[in-house]
């Protein structure tokens, strides 16, 4: 299943790259995965410096996959005081 979700993300990224740019080589990697409330979930990213990450959810009851694409805008430390 990990290979399948990685291919979903690869296809999505390739479809959304700027067609006027040269073809870019990149890797897709799984950051996290779990099984929760009847669904399998994966968080994935790529080696592209675009700040994107992807969530794939597999609904076992409906035998469907869902892809959400997110843009990371900021990562800041918030002190715990």
Tab-separated table of C-alpha atoms in Angstrom:
chain	number	residue	atom	x	y	z
A	1	UNK	CA	0.000	0.000	0.000
A	2	UNK	CA	2.928	2.368	0.706
A	3	UNK	CA	4.055	2.097	-2.904
A	4	UNK	CA	0.528	2.810	-4.164
A	5	UNK	CA	0.108	6.000	-2.101
A	6	UNK	CA	3.583	7.181	-3.103
A	7	UNK	CA	2.604	6.769	-6.756
A	8	UNK	CA	-0.611	8.768	-6.161
A	9	UNK	CA	1.513	11.656	-4.865
A	10	UNK	CA	4.100	11.334	-7.663
A	11	UNK	CA	1.351	11.507	-10.299
A	12	UNK	CA	-0.305	14.484	-8.593
A	13	UNK	CA	2.990	16.393	-8.352
A	14	UNK	CA	3.924	15.680	-11.974
A	15	UNK	CA	0.490	16.927	-13.112
A	16	UNK	CA	0.949	20.182	-11.188
A	17	UNK	CA	4.553	21.077	-12.048
A	18	UNK	CA	4.992	24.107	-14.287
A	19	UNK	CA	5.035	22.703	-17.837
A	20	UNK	CA	7.388	25.464	-19.015
A	21	UNK	CA	10.110	24.371	-16.545
A	22	UNK	CA	12.547	21.574	-17.347
A	23	UNK	CA	11.446	18.178	-16.040
A	24	UNK	CA	12.490	17.861	-12.392
A	25	UNK	CA	13.680	14.681	-10.718
A	26	UNK	CA	12.314	14.157	-7.218
A	27	UNK	CA	11.662	11.498	-4.617
A	28	UNK	CA	8.442	10.894	-2.693
A	29	UNK	CA	8.760	9.799	0.912
A	30	UNK	CA	6.380	8.809	3.685
A	31	UNK	CA	6.659	10.981	6.770
A	32	UNK	CA	4.031	9.260	8.902
A	33	UNK	CA	1.296	6.653	8.664
A	34	UNK	CA	-1.384	5.288	10.965
A	35	UNK	CA	-4.673	3.456	11.119
A	36	UNK	CA	-7.386	5.459	12.850
A	37	UNK	CA	-11.187	5.208	13.051
A	38	UNK	CA	-11.372	2.632	10.269
A	39	UNK	CA	-9.157	4.570	7.882
A	40	UNK	CA	-5.500	4.267	6.949
A	41	UNK	CA	-3.677	7.617	6.695
A	42	UNK	CA	-0.318	8.658	5.287
A	43	UNK	CA	1.508	11.988	5.325
A	44	UNK	CA	3.953	12.278	2.440
A	45	UNK	CA	6.312	14.852	1.011
A	46	UNK	CA	8.821	15.146	-1.812
A	47	UNK	CA	12.389	16.304	-2.198
A	48	UNK	CA	11.185	19.343	-4.182
A	49	UNK	CA	11.792	22.644	-2.340
A	50	UNK	CA	8.151	23.728	-2.709
A	51	UNK	CA	6.911	23.402	0.883
A	52	UNK	CA	4.128	20.994	-0.097
A	53	UNK	CA	2.973	17.966	1.826
A	54	UNK	CA	0.236	15.470	1.066
A	55	UNK	CA	-2.249	13.471	3.080
A	56	UNK	CA	-3.670	10.250	1.665
A	57	UNK	CA	-6.632	8.630	3.408
A	58	UNK	CA	-7.892	5.153	2.569
A	59	UNK	CA	-11.524	4.478	3.452
A	60	UNK	CA	-11.629	0.697	3.779
A	61	UNK	CA	-15.451	0.532	3.930
A	62	UNK	CA	-15.854	2.337	0.576
A	63	UNK	CA	-12.513	1.110	-0.846
A	64	UNK	CA	-11.639	4.708	-1.793
A	65	UNK	CA	-8.518	6.850	-1.513
A	66	UNK	CA	-8.548	10.613	-0.909
A	67	UNK	CA	-5.647	12.994	-1.513
A	68	UNK	CA	-5.258	16.361	0.209
A	69	UNK	CA	-2.429	18.698	-0.813
A	70	UNK	CA	-1.127	21.302	1.629
A	71	UNK	CA	1.369	24.139	1.448
A	72	UNK	CA	3.597	24.743	4.432
A	73	UNK	CA	3.869	28.478	4.988
A	74	UNK	CA	5.742	28.646	8.253
A	75	UNK	CA	7.272	26.612	11.044
A	76	UNK	CA	7.795	28.593	14.218
A	77	UNK	CA	8.642	27.677	17.772
A	78	UNK	CA	6.035	28.641	20.346
A	79	UNK	CA	7.548	28.604	23.859
A	80	UNK	CA	5.607	26.555	26.391
A	81	UNK	CA	5.401	29.072	29.283
